[in-house]
PDB file of C-alpha atoms in Angstrom:
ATOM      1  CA  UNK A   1      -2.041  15.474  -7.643  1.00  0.00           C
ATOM      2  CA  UNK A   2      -3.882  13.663  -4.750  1.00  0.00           C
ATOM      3  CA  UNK A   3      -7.449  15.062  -5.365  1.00  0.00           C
ATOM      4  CA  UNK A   4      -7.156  13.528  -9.130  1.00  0.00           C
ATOM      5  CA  UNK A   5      -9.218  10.827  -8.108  1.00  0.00           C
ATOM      6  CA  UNK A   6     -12.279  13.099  -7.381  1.00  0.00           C
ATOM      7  CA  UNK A   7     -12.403  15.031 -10.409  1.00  0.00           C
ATOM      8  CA  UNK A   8     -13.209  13.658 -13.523  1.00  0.00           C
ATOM      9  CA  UNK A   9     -11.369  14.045 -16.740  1.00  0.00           C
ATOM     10  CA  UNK A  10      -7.965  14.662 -14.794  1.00  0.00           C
ATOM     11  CA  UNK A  11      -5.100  12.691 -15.029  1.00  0.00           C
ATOM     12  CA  UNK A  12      -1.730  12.067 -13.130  1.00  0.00           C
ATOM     13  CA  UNK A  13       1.071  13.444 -14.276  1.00  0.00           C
ATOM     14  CA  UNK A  14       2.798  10.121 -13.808  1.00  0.00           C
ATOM     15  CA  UNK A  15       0.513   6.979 -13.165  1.00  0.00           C
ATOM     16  CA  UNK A  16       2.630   5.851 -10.524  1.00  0.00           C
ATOM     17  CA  UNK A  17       1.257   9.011  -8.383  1.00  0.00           C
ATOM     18  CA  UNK A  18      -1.789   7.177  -7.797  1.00  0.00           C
ATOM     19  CA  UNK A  19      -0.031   5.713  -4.658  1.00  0.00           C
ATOM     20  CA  UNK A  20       0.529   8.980  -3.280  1.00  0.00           C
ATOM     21  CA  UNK A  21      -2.757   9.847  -3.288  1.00  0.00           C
ATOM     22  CA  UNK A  22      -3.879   6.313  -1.167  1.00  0.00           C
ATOM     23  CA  UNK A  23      -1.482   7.664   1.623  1.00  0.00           C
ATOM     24  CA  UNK A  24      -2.331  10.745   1.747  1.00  0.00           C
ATOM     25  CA  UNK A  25      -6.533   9.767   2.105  1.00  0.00           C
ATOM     26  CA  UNK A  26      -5.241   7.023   4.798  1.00  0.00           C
ATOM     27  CA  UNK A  27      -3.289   9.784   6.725  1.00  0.00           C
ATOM     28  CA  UNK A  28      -6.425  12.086   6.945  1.00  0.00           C
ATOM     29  CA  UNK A  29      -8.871   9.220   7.437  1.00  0.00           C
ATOM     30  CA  UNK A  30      -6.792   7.821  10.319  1.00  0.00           C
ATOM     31  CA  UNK A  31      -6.531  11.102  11.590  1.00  0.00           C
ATOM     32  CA  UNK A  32      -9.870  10.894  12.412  1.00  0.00           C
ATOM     33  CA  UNK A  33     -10.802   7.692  13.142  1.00  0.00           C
ATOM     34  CA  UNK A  34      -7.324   7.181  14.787  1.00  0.00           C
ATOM     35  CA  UNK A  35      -9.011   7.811  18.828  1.00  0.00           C
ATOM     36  CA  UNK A  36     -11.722   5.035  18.236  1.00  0.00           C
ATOM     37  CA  UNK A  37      -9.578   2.766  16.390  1.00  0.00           C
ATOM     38  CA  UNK A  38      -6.884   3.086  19.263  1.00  0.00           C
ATOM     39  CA  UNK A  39      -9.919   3.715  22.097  1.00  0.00           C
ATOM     40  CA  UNK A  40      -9.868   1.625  25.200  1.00  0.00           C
ATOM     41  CA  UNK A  41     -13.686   1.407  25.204  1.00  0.00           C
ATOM     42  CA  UNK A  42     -14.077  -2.175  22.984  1.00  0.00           C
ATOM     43  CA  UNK A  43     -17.548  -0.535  21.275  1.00  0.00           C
ATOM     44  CA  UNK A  44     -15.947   2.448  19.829  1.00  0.00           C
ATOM     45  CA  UNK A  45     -13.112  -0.043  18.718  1.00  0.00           C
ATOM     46  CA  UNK A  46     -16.064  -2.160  16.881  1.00  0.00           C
ATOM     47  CA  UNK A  47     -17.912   0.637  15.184  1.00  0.00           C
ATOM     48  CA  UNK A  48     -14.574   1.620  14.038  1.00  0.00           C
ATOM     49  CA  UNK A  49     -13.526  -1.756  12.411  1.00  0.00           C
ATOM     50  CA  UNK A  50     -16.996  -1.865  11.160  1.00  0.00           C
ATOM     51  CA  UNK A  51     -16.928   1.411   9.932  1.00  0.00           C
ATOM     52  CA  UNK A  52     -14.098   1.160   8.018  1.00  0.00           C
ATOM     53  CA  UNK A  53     -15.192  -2.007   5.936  1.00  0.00           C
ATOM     54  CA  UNK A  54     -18.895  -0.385   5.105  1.00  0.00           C
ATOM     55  CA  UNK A  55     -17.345   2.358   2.485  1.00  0.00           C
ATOM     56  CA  UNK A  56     -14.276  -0.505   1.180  1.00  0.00           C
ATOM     57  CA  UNK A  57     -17.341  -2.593   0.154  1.00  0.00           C
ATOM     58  CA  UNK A  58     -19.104   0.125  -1.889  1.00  0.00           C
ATOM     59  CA  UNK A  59     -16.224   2.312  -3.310  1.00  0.00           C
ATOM     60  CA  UNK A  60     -13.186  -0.417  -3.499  1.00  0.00           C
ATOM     61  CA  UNK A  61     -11.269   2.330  -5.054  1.00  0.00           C
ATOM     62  CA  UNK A  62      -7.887   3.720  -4.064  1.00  0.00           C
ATOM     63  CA  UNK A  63      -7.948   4.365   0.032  1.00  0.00           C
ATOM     64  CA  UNK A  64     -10.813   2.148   0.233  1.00  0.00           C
ATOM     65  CA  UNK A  65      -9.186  -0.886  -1.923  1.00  0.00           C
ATOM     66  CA  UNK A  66      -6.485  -0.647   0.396  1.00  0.00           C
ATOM     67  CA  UNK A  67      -7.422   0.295   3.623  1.00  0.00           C
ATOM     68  CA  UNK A  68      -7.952  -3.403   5.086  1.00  0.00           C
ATOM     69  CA  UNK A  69      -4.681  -4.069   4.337  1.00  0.00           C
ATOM     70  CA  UNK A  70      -2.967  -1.219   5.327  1.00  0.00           C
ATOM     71  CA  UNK A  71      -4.938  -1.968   8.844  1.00  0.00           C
ATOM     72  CA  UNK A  72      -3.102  -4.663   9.287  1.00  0.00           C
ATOM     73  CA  UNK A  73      -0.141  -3.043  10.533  1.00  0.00           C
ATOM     74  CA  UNK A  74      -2.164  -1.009  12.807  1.00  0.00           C
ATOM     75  CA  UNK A  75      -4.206  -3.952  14.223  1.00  0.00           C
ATOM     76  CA  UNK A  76      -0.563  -5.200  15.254  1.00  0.00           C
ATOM     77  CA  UNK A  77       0.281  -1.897  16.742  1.00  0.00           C
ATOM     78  CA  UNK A  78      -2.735  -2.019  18.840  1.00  0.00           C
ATOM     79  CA  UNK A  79      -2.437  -5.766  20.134  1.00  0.00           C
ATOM     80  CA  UNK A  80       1.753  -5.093  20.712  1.00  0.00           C
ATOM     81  CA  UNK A  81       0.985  -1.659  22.521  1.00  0.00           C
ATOM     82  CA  UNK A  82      -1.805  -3.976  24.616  1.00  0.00           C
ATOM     83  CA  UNK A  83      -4.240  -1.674  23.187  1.00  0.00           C
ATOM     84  CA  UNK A  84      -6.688  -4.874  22.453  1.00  0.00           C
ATOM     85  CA  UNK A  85      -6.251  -8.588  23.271  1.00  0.00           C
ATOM     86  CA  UNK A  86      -4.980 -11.726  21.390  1.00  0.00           C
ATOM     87  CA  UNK A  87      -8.851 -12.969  20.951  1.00  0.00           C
ATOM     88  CA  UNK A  88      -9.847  -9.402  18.913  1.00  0.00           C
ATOM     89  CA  UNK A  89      -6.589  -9.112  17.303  1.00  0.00           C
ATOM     90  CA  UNK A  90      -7.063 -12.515  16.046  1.00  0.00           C
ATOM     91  CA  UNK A  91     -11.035 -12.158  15.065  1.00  0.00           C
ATOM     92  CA  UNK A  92     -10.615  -8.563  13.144  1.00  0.00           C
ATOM     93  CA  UNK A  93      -7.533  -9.690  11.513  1.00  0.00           C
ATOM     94  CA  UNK A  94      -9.503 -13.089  10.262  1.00  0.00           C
ATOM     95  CA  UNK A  95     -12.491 -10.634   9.046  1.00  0.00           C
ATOM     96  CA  UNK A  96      -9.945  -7.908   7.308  1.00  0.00           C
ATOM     97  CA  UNK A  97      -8.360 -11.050   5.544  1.00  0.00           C
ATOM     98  CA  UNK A  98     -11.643 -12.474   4.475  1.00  0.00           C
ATOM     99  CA  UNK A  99     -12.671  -9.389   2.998  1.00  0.00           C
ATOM    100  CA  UNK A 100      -9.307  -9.041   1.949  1.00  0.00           C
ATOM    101  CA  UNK A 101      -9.640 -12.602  -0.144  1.00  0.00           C
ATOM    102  CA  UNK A 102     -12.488 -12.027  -1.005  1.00  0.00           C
ATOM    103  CA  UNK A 103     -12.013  -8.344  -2.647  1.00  0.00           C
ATOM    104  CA  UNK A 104      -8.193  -8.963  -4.197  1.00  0.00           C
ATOM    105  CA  UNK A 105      -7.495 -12.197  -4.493  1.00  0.00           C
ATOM    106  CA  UNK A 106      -5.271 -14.689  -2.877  1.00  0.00           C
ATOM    107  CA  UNK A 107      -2.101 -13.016  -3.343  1.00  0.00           C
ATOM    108  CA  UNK A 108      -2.751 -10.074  -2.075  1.00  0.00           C
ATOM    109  CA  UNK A 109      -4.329 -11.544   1.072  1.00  0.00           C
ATOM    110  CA  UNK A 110      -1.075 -13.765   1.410  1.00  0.00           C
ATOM    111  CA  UNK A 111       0.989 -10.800   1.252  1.00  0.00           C
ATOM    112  CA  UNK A 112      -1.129  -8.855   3.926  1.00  0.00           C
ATOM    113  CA  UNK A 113      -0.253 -12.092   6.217  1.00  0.00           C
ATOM    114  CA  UNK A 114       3.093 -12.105   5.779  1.00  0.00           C
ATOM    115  CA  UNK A 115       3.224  -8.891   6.759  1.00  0.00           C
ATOM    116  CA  UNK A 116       2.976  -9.522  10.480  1.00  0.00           C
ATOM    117  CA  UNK A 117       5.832 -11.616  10.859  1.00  0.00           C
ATOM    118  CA  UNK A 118       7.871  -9.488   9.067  1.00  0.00           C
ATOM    119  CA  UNK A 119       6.930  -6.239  11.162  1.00  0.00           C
ATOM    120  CA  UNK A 120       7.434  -8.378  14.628  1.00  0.00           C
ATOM    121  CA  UNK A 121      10.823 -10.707  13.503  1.00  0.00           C
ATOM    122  CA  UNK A 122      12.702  -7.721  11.196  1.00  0.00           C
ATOM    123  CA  UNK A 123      11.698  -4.152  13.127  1.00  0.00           C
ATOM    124  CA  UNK A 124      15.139  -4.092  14.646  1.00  0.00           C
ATOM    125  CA  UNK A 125      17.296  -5.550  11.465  1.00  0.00           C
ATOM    126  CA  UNK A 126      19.554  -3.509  10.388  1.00  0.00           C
ATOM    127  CA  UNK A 127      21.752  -3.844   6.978  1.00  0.00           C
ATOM    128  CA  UNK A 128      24.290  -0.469   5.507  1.00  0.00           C
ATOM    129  CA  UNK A 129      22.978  -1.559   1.866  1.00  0.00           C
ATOM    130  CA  UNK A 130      19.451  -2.187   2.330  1.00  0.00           C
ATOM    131  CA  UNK A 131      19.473   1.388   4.841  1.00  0.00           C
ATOM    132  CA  UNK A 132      21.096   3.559   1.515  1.00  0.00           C
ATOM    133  CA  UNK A 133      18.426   1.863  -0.252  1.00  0.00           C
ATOM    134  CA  UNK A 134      15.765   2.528   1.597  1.00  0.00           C
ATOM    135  CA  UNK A 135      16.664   6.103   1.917  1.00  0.00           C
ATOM    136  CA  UNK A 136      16.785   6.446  -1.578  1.00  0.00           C
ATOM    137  CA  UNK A 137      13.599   4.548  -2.310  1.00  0.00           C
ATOM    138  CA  UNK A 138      11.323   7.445  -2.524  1.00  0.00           C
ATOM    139  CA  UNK A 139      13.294   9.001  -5.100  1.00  0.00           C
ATOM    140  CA  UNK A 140      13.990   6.071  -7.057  1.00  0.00           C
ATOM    141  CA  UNK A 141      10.008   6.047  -7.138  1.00  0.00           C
ATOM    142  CA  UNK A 142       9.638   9.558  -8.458  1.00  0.00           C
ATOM    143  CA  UNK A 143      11.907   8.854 -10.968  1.00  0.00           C
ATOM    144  CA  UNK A 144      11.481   5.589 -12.028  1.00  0.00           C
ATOM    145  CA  UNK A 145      10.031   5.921 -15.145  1.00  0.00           C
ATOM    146  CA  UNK A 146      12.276   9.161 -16.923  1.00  0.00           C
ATOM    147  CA  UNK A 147      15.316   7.073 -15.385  1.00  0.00           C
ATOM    148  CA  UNK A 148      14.102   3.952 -16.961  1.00  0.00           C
ATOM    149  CA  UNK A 149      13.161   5.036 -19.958  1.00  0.00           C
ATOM    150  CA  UNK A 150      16.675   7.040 -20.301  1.00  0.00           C
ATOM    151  CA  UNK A 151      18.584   3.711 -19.429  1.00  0.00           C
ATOM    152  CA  UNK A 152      16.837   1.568 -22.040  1.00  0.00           C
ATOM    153  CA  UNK A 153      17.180   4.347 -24.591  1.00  0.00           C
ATOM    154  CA  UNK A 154      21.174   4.419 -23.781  1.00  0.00           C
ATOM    155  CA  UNK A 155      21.426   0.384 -24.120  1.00  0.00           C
ATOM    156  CA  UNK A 156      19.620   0.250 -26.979  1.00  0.00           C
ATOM    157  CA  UNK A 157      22.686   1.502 -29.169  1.00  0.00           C
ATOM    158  CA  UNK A 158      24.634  -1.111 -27.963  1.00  0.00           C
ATOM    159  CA  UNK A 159      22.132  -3.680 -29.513  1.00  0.00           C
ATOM    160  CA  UNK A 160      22.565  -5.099 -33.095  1.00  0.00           C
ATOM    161  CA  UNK A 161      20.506  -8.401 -33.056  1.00  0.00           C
ATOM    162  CA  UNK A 162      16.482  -7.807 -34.133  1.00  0.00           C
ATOM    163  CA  UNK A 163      15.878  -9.846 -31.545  1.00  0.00           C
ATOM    164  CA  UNK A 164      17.895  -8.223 -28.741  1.00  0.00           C
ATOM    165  CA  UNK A 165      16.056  -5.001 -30.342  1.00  0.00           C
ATOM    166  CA  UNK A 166      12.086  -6.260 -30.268  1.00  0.00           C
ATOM    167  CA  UNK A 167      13.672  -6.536 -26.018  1.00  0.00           C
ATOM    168  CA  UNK A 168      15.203  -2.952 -25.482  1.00  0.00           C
ATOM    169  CA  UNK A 169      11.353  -2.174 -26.894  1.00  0.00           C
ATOM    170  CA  UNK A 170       9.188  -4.373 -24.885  1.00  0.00           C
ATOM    171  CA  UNK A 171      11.420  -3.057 -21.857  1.00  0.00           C
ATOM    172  CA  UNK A 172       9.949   0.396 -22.890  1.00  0.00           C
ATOM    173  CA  UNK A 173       6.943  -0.607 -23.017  1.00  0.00           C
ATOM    174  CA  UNK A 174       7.008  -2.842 -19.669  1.00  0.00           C
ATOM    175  CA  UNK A 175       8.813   0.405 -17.902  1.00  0.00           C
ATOM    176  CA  UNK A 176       5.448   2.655 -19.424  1.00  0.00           C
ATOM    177  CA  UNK A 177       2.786   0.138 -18.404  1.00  0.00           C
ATOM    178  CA  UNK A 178       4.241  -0.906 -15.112  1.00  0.00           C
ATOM    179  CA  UNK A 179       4.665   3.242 -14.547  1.00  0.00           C
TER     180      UNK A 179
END
């Protein structure tokens, strides 16, 4: 399942497993780049930064479409844990953000913004209902699609109108493409 992307003519058993495949490349690649990204020597901090926006640029696929982004959670770490200071923080986060613009769009780059506040204002928030939900996230995501698809075929007995019909199907549909 996560090598799909490097062989060609295979296919994911469900489309949503792309994902999985993204973290797993950003857990090996951070394994490795993880002591000069979190070095105390600023130039092996650099070459990292640098290095990591060289392959985005040229691939832009999976890992590398999302690895600016994903950085900055990990730029955060570093500046909270003192790692780097507010004035390289600031300038690496502006550069991930341009490229980040510039690569998917405006959304995207508002979302990877937003981001920061949320990590530093909501780490410690704590809520029973959003905790069960959050524990069962993962499998909600493996099953999304069977459960979806099982819950829209149950309704749609319950549905006379054409109308209310052409609905339960376009819900299929929306429930395959979005899977």
């Amino acid at each position: 399942g996560y090598l799909v992307p490097f062989f060609e003519g295979e296919h994911w058993i469900r489309e949503a497993y792309w994902t999985l495949a993204v973290e797993c490349q950003w857990y090996l690649v951070m394994g490795l780049l993880y002591p000069f990204f979190f070095s105390k020597k600023k130039v092996y901090r650099i070459i990292s930064y640098l290095f990591i926006l060289i392959p985005c640029y040229f691939v832009n696929q999976y890992l590398f479409q999302y690895f600016p982004i994903l950085l900055m959670g990990s730029l955060l770490c570093s500046y909270v844990t003192q790692t780097i200071e507010r004035e390289e923080y600031i300038t690496i986060s502006i550069l991930y953000l341009v490229y980040i613009f510039c690569m998917n769009g405006i959304l995207v780059s508002i979302a990877s913004i937003m981001i920061v506040p949320m990590l530093l204002f909501f780490a410690d928030y704590n809520n029973k209902a959003l905790n069960f939900i959050g524990n069962m996230s993962y499998s909600i995501y493996l099953m999304h699609s069977i459960t979806g698809t099982a819950l829209v075929n149950y309704f749609s007995h319950f549905v006379i109108d054409p109308i209310q019909k052409i609905g339960v199907v376009e819900s299929l549909d929306h429930a395959h493409v979005a899977d």
